[in-house]
CSV table of C-alpha atoms in Angstrom, one decimal:
chain,number,residue,atom,x,y,z
A,152,MET,CA,-69.4,-93.2,53.5
A,153,ALA,CA,-72.9,-93.1,55.0
A,154,THR,CA,-76.0,-93.5,52.8
A,155,LEU,CA,-77.2,-90.4,51.2
A,156,GLU,CA,-80.6,-90.7,52.8
A,157,LEU,CA,-79.1,-89.7,56.1
A,158,TYR,CA,-78.2,-86.2,54.9
A,159,THR,CA,-81.5,-84.6,55.7
A,160,LYS,CA,-82.5,-81.3,57.4
A,161,GLY,CA,-81.4,-81.2,61.0
A,162,ALA,CA,-78.7,-83.9,60.6
A,163,GLY,CA,-75.4,-83.2,62.3
A,164,VAL,CA,-72.1,-83.2,60.3
A,165,TRP,CA,-68.4,-82.4,60.8
A,166,VAL,CA,-66.6,-79.9,58.6
A,167,PRO,CA,-62.9,-79.2,58.5
A,168,ASP,CA,-61.6,-76.0,60.3
A,169,PRO,CA,-58.2,-74.5,60.0
A,170,GLU,CA,-58.0,-73.8,63.8
A,171,ALA,CA,-60.2,-76.4,65.5
A,172,VAL,CA,-59.5,-79.1,62.9
A,173,TRP,CA,-63.1,-80.2,63.0
A,174,VAL,CA,-66.3,-78.2,63.9
A,175,SER,CA,-69.9,-79.5,64.1
A,176,ALA,CA,-72.6,-78.2,61.9
A,177,THR,CA,-76.3,-78.8,61.1
A,178,LEU,CA,-77.9,-79.3,57.7
A,179,LEU,CA,-80.5,-76.6,57.0
A,180,ARG,CA,-82.1,-78.5,54.1
A,181,ASP,CA,-82.1,-82.0,52.6
A,182,TYR,CA,-79.3,-83.0,50.3
A,183,LYS,CA,-80.3,-84.2,46.9
A,184,PRO,CA,-77.9,-86.2,44.7
A,185,GLY,CA,-76.3,-84.0,42.1
A,186,GLU,CA,-76.4,-80.8,44.2
A,187,GLU,CA,-73.0,-79.0,44.4
A,188,GLN,CA,-73.3,-77.5,47.9
A,189,LEU,CA,-74.8,-78.0,51.3
A,190,LEU,CA,-76.4,-75.3,53.4
A,191,LEU,CA,-75.0,-75.6,56.9
A,192,LYS,CA,-75.3,-73.8,60.2
A,193,LEU,CA,-72.1,-73.9,62.2
A,194,GLN,CA,-72.0,-74.3,66.0
A,195,ASN,CA,-71.2,-70.6,66.3
A,196,GLY,CA,-74.5,-69.7,64.5
A,197,ASN,CA,-73.0,-68.8,61.1
A,198,GLU,CA,-74.5,-70.2,57.9
A,199,VAL,CA,-72.1,-71.4,55.2
A,200,HIS,CA,-72.3,-73.1,51.9
A,201,TYR,CA,-70.3,-76.4,51.8
A,202,LEU,CA,-69.1,-77.3,48.3
A,203,VAL,CA,-69.8,-80.9,47.2
A,204,GLN,CA,-68.5,-82.0,43.8
A,205,SER,CA,-69.6,-85.6,44.3
A,206,SER,CA,-71.2,-87.8,47.0
A,207,SER,CA,-67.7,-88.8,48.2
A,208,ASP,CA,-67.1,-85.1,49.2
A,209,LEU,CA,-70.0,-85.1,51.7
A,210,PRO,CA,-68.8,-84.3,55.3
A,211,PRO,CA,-68.8,-87.0,57.9
A,212,LEU,CA,-72.0,-87.4,59.8
A,213,GLY,CA,-72.2,-86.7,63.5
A,214,ASN,CA,-73.3,-89.3,66.1
A,215,PRO,CA,-76.5,-89.0,68.1
A,216,ASP,CA,-76.1,-86.9,71.3
A,217,ILE,CA,-77.0,-90.0,73.4
A,218,LEU,CA,-73.7,-91.5,72.3
A,219,GLU,CA,-71.5,-88.6,73.5
A,220,GLY,CA,-68.8,-89.8,75.9
A,221,GLU,CA,-69.2,-93.5,75.1
A,222,ASN,CA,-66.4,-95.5,76.9
A,223,ASP,CA,-66.0,-97.7,73.8
A,224,LEU,CA,-65.4,-96.1,70.4
A,225,THR,CA,-66.9,-99.2,68.6
A,226,ALA,CA,-70.3,-98.3,70.1
A,227,LEU,CA,-70.5,-95.1,68.0
A,228,SER,CA,-72.8,-95.1,65.0
A,229,PHE,CA,-70.2,-93.4,62.9
A,230,LEU,CA,-66.6,-94.1,63.5
A,231,HIS,CA,-64.3,-91.6,61.7
A,232,GLU,CA,-61.6,-89.1,62.7
A,233,PRO,CA,-63.8,-86.2,63.9
A,234,ALA,CA,-66.1,-88.7,65.8
A,235,VAL,CA,-63.1,-90.2,67.6
A,236,LEU,CA,-61.5,-86.9,68.4
A,237,HIS,CA,-64.7,-85.4,69.7
A,238,ASN,CA,-65.5,-88.4,71.9
A,239,LEU,CA,-62.0,-88.5,73.4
A,240,ARG,CA,-62.4,-84.7,74.1
A,241,VAL,CA,-65.7,-85.1,75.7
A,242,ARG,CA,-64.5,-87.9,78.0
A,243,PHE,CA,-61.4,-86.0,78.9
A,244,LEU,CA,-63.0,-82.6,79.6
A,245,ASP,CA,-66.5,-83.6,80.8
A,246,TYR,CA,-65.9,-87.0,82.4
A,247,SER,CA,-62.3,-86.4,83.6
A,248,SER,CA,-61.4,-89.7,82.0
A,249,ILE,CA,-58.1,-90.2,80.2
A,250,TYR,CA,-59.0,-93.8,79.1
A,251,THR,CA,-61.3,-95.0,76.3
A,252,TYR,CA,-61.8,-98.4,74.8
A,253,CYS,CA,-61.7,-99.2,71.1
A,254,GLY,CA,-62.7,-102.8,71.2
A,255,ILE,CA,-59.8,-104.6,73.0
A,256,VAL,CA,-57.5,-101.6,72.5
A,257,LEU,CA,-57.2,-99.0,75.2
A,258,VAL,CA,-56.7,-95.4,74.1
A,259,ALA,CA,-55.0,-93.2,76.6
A,260,ILE,CA,-54.6,-89.4,76.8
A,261,ASN,CA,-51.6,-88.0,78.6
A,262,PRO,CA,-53.0,-85.5,81.2
A,263,TYR,CA,-49.4,-84.3,82.0
A,264,ASP,CA,-50.4,-84.4,85.7
A,265,GLN,CA,-50.5,-86.9,88.6
A,266,LEU,CA,-54.0,-88.5,88.9
A,267,PRO,CA,-55.3,-90.4,92.0
A,268,ILE,CA,-56.4,-93.4,90.0
A,269,TYR,CA,-53.6,-95.8,90.5
A,270,GLY,CA,-53.7,-96.6,94.2
A,271,GLU,CA,-54.0,-100.1,95.7
A,272,GLU,CA,-57.7,-99.5,96.3
A,273,VAL,CA,-58.2,-99.0,92.5
A,274,ILE,CA,-56.1,-102.2,91.8
A,275,ASP,CA,-58.4,-104.1,94.2
A,276,ALA,CA,-61.5,-102.8,92.4
A,277,TYR,CA,-60.2,-104.1,89.0
A,278,SER,CA,-58.8,-107.4,90.2
A,279,GLY,CA,-60.9,-110.3,89.1
A,280,GLN,CA,-63.3,-108.1,87.0
A,281,ASP,CA,-64.0,-108.4,83.2
A,282,MET,CA,-63.1,-105.5,80.9
A,283,ALA,CA,-66.7,-105.1,79.9
A,284,ASP,CA,-67.9,-104.6,83.5
A,285,MET,CA,-65.4,-101.8,84.4
A,286,GLU,CA,-64.6,-98.3,83.2
A,287,PRO,CA,-61.6,-98.2,80.8
A,288,HIS,CA,-58.3,-98.3,82.6
A,289,ILE,CA,-54.7,-99.6,82.2
A,290,PHE,CA,-55.4,-101.9,85.1
A,291,SER,CA,-58.3,-103.5,83.2
A,292,VAL,CA,-56.0,-104.4,80.3
A,293,ALA,CA,-53.4,-105.8,82.7
A,294,GLU,CA,-56.1,-107.8,84.5
A,295,GLU,CA,-57.3,-109.3,81.3
A,296,ALA,CA,-53.8,-110.4,80.3
A,297,TYR,CA,-53.0,-111.7,83.8
A,298,ARG,CA,-56.2,-113.7,84.2
A,299,THR,CA,-55.9,-115.2,80.7
A,300,MET,CA,-52.3,-116.2,81.4
A,301,ILE,CA,-53.3,-117.9,84.7
A,302,ARG,CA,-56.4,-119.6,83.3
A,303,GLU,CA,-55.0,-120.8,80.0
A,304,GLU,CA,-51.4,-121.1,81.1
A,305,ARG,CA,-50.2,-119.3,77.9
A,306,ASN,CA,-47.9,-116.4,77.5
A,307,GLN,CA,-49.6,-113.0,77.0
A,308,SER,CA,-48.3,-109.7,75.4
A,309,ILE,CA,-49.3,-106.1,76.1
A,310,ILE,CA,-48.2,-103.7,73.4
A,311,ILE,CA,-47.8,-100.1,74.6
A,312,SER,CA,-47.3,-97.7,71.7
A,313,GLY,CA,-47.7,-94.0,71.0
A,314,GLU,CA,-45.9,-90.9,69.9
A,315,SER,CA,-43.2,-89.1,71.9
A,316,GLY,CA,-44.5,-87.9,75.3
A,317,SER,CA,-47.7,-90.0,75.2
A,318,GLY,CA,-46.9,-91.8,78.4
A,319,LYS,CA,-45.7,-95.2,77.3
A,320,THR,CA,-43.1,-95.6,80.1
A,321,VAL,CA,-45.5,-94.6,82.8
A,322,SER,CA,-48.1,-97.0,81.5
A,323,ALA,CA,-45.6,-99.8,81.6
A,324,LYS,CA,-44.7,-98.9,85.2
A,325,PHE,CA,-48.4,-99.0,86.3
A,326,THR,CA,-48.8,-102.3,84.5
A,327,MET,CA,-45.9,-103.9,86.4
A,328,ARG,CA,-47.2,-102.4,89.7
A,329,TYR,CA,-50.6,-104.1,89.0
A,330,PHE,CA,-48.9,-107.5,88.4
A,331,ALA,CA,-47.0,-107.2,91.6
A,332,VAL,CA,-50.0,-106.4,93.8
A,333,VAL,CA,-52.5,-109.0,92.3
A,334,GLY,CA,-49.7,-111.6,92.5
A,335,GLY,CA,-50.0,-111.5,96.3
A,336,ALA,CA,-47.4,-108.9,97.2
A,337,ALA,CA,-48.6,-106.4,99.7
A,338,GLN,CA,-45.7,-104.1,98.5
A,339,GLN,CA,-43.6,-104.1,95.4
A,340,THR,CA,-41.7,-107.3,95.0
A,341,SER,CA,-37.9,-107.1,94.9
A,342,VAL,CA,-38.0,-108.1,91.2
A,343,GLU,CA,-40.5,-105.3,90.4
A,344,GLU,CA,-38.5,-102.8,92.4
A,345,ARG,CA,-35.3,-103.6,90.4
A,346,VAL,CA,-37.1,-103.4,87.1
A,347,LEU,CA,-38.7,-100.0,88.0
A,348,ALA,CA,-35.4,-98.7,89.5
A,349,SER,CA,-33.6,-99.5,86.3
A,350,ASN,CA,-35.7,-97.0,84.3
A,351,PRO,CA,-34.0,-93.8,85.6
A,352,ILE,CA,-30.6,-95.2,84.8
A,353,MET,CA,-31.6,-96.3,81.3
A,354,GLU,CA,-33.3,-92.9,80.7
A,355,SER,CA,-30.3,-91.0,81.8
A,356,ILE,CA,-28.1,-92.6,79.2
A,357,GLY,CA,-30.6,-93.4,76.5
A,358,ASN,CA,-33.1,-90.5,76.4
A,359,ALA,CA,-32.8,-87.1,74.9
A,360,LYS,CA,-34.7,-83.8,74.7
A,361,THR,CA,-36.9,-83.1,71.6
A,362,THR,CA,-39.2,-80.3,70.7
A,363,ARG,CA,-42.2,-82.3,72.0
A,364,ASN,CA,-40.7,-84.2,74.9
A,365,ASP,CA,-38.0,-83.3,77.4
A,366,ASN,CA,-37.3,-87.0,78.1
A,367,SER,CA,-37.8,-88.8,74.9
A,368,SER,CA,-36.6,-92.4,74.5
A,369,ARG,CA,-34.2,-93.1,71.7
A,370,PHE,CA,-35.0,-96.8,71.9
A,371,GLY,CA,-37.8,-99.2,72.4
A,372,LYS,CA,-38.1,-101.5,75.4
A,373,TYR,CA,-39.1,-105.1,75.6
A,374,ILE,CA,-39.9,-106.2,79.1
A,375,GLU,CA,-40.4,-109.9,79.8
A,376,ILE,CA,-41.9,-110.8,83.2
A,377,GLY,CA,-41.9,-114.3,84.5
A,378,PHE,CA,-44.6,-115.6,86.9
A,379,GLY,CA,-44.6,-118.5,89.3
A,380,ARG,CA,-47.4,-121.1,89.6
A,381,LYS,CA,-49.1,-118.9,92.2
A,382,GLY,CA,-49.1,-115.9,89.9
A,383,ASP,CA,-46.3,-114.0,91.6
A,384,ILE,CA,-43.5,-112.3,89.8
A,385,ILE,CA,-40.3,-114.4,90.0
A,386,ARG,CA,-38.1,-112.8,87.3
A,387,ALA,CA,-37.9,-110.0,84.8
A,388,ASN,CA,-35.8,-109.2,81.8
A,389,MET,CA,-35.6,-105.9,80.0
A,390,ARG,CA,-34.1,-105.5,76.5
A,391,THR,CA,-33.8,-102.4,74.4
A,392,TYR,CA,-33.5,-101.9,70.7
A,393,LEU,CA,-32.4,-98.7,69.1
A,394,LEU,CA,-34.9,-97.2,66.8
A,395,GLU,CA,-33.2,-94.0,65.7
A,396,LYS,CA,-29.6,-94.9,65.3
A,397,SER,CA,-29.3,-92.5,62.3
A,398,ARG,CA,-30.1,-89.6,64.6
A,399,VAL,CA,-27.6,-90.7,67.2
A,400,VAL,CA,-24.1,-90.5,65.7
A,401,PHE,CA,-24.2,-89.5,62.1
A,402,GLN,CA,-25.3,-85.9,62.2
A,403,VAL,CA,-24.5,-83.5,59.3
A,404,GLY,CA,-21.2,-82.0,60.4
A,405,PHE,CA,-19.6,-82.2,63.9
A,406,HIS,CA,-20.6,-78.6,64.7
A,407,LEU,CA,-24.3,-79.5,64.5
A,408,ILE,CA,-23.9,-82.1,67.2
A,409,LEU,CA,-23.6,-79.4,69.8
A,410,ILE,CA,-26.8,-77.8,68.6
A,411,HIS,CA,-29.1,-80.8,68.0
A,412,VAL,CA,-31.0,-81.5,71.2
A,413,ASN,CA,-31.9,-85.0,70.1
A,414,PHE,CA,-28.3,-86.1,70.1
A,415,ASN,CA,-27.6,-89.1,72.4
A,416,PHE,CA,-24.3,-88.4,74.1
A,417,MET,CA,-23.8,-91.9,75.3
A,418,PHE,CA,-23.5,-93.3,71.8
A,419,PHE,CA,-21.2,-90.4,70.8
A,420,ILE,CA,-18.8,-91.5,73.6
A,421,LEU,CA,-19.0,-95.1,72.5
A,422,PHE,CA,-18.4,-94.0,68.9
A,423,VAL,CA,-15.2,-92.1,69.9
A,424,LEU,CA,-13.9,-95.0,72.0
A,425,LYS,CA,-14.6,-97.4,69.2
A,426,MET,CA,-12.6,-95.2,66.7
A,427,HIS,CA,-9.8,-94.9,69.2
A,428,PHE,CA,-9.5,-98.5,70.5
A,429,GLY,CA,-10.9,-100.5,67.6
A,430,LYS,CA,-13.8,-102.8,67.0
A,431,HIS,CA,-12.5,-105.6,69.2
A,432,VAL,CA,-12.8,-103.5,72.3
A,433,PHE,CA,-16.1,-101.6,71.7
A,434,ASN,CA,-18.4,-103.4,69.4
A,435,LEU,CA,-21.5,-101.6,70.4
A,436,VAL,CA,-22.1,-99.0,67.7
């Protein structure tokens, strides 16, 4: 919580809203310890009284206008939920940027559209550059890992995580494409082509439709890419691990299987075959 001295007339704060989640407001008078309410002016012009039972109930302070749209969240004066959401919103709507740094972490917003920011000319622009010198991008993260691997000759890991439909699979594809191009291949290498080509096959038997994503993975992917001394891709291995096995076979009653859109039919087939032929033939579920 920020110091109480900052809650003065004219200071910006964030207050909860049932529709917008958070809305900005301005203090119309100084806050004094012990007071039970703040007089605020909302962004729509309405004046409201904000109840404060203790100093811990004070609303989060807003960041200075000069920090709006910062490409690194750690540069914000106040780092809390409304500040993060607002900064991401400003970068997405006003700067047309889906990427934002949070230190060494890259935060990405799924635009649900094809963007012209992944071509070879963009790869060339990020190749050999430091993260701090370039705008946030998935290529910048890939470049940092790639150059560190080449320089220190040590294995590197890139963790891509997020909720259903956030764009994890697409981010992994762009990362592999970057490795192939900076490794010296004018076009996709045969190894990369095979890795990328395997995705539709895996998705067709391992994905399912949910209320939030028409093509939601029912498993996690671990992709291991091997590089030669020259930095080119020489091998790749993809392993999957099932994260939601309880949602795959053991639904409540057989009649619900036909209704649940998240049911993975491939595992149902294996389950039936296992019951029919025994464990020694199908030892997969």
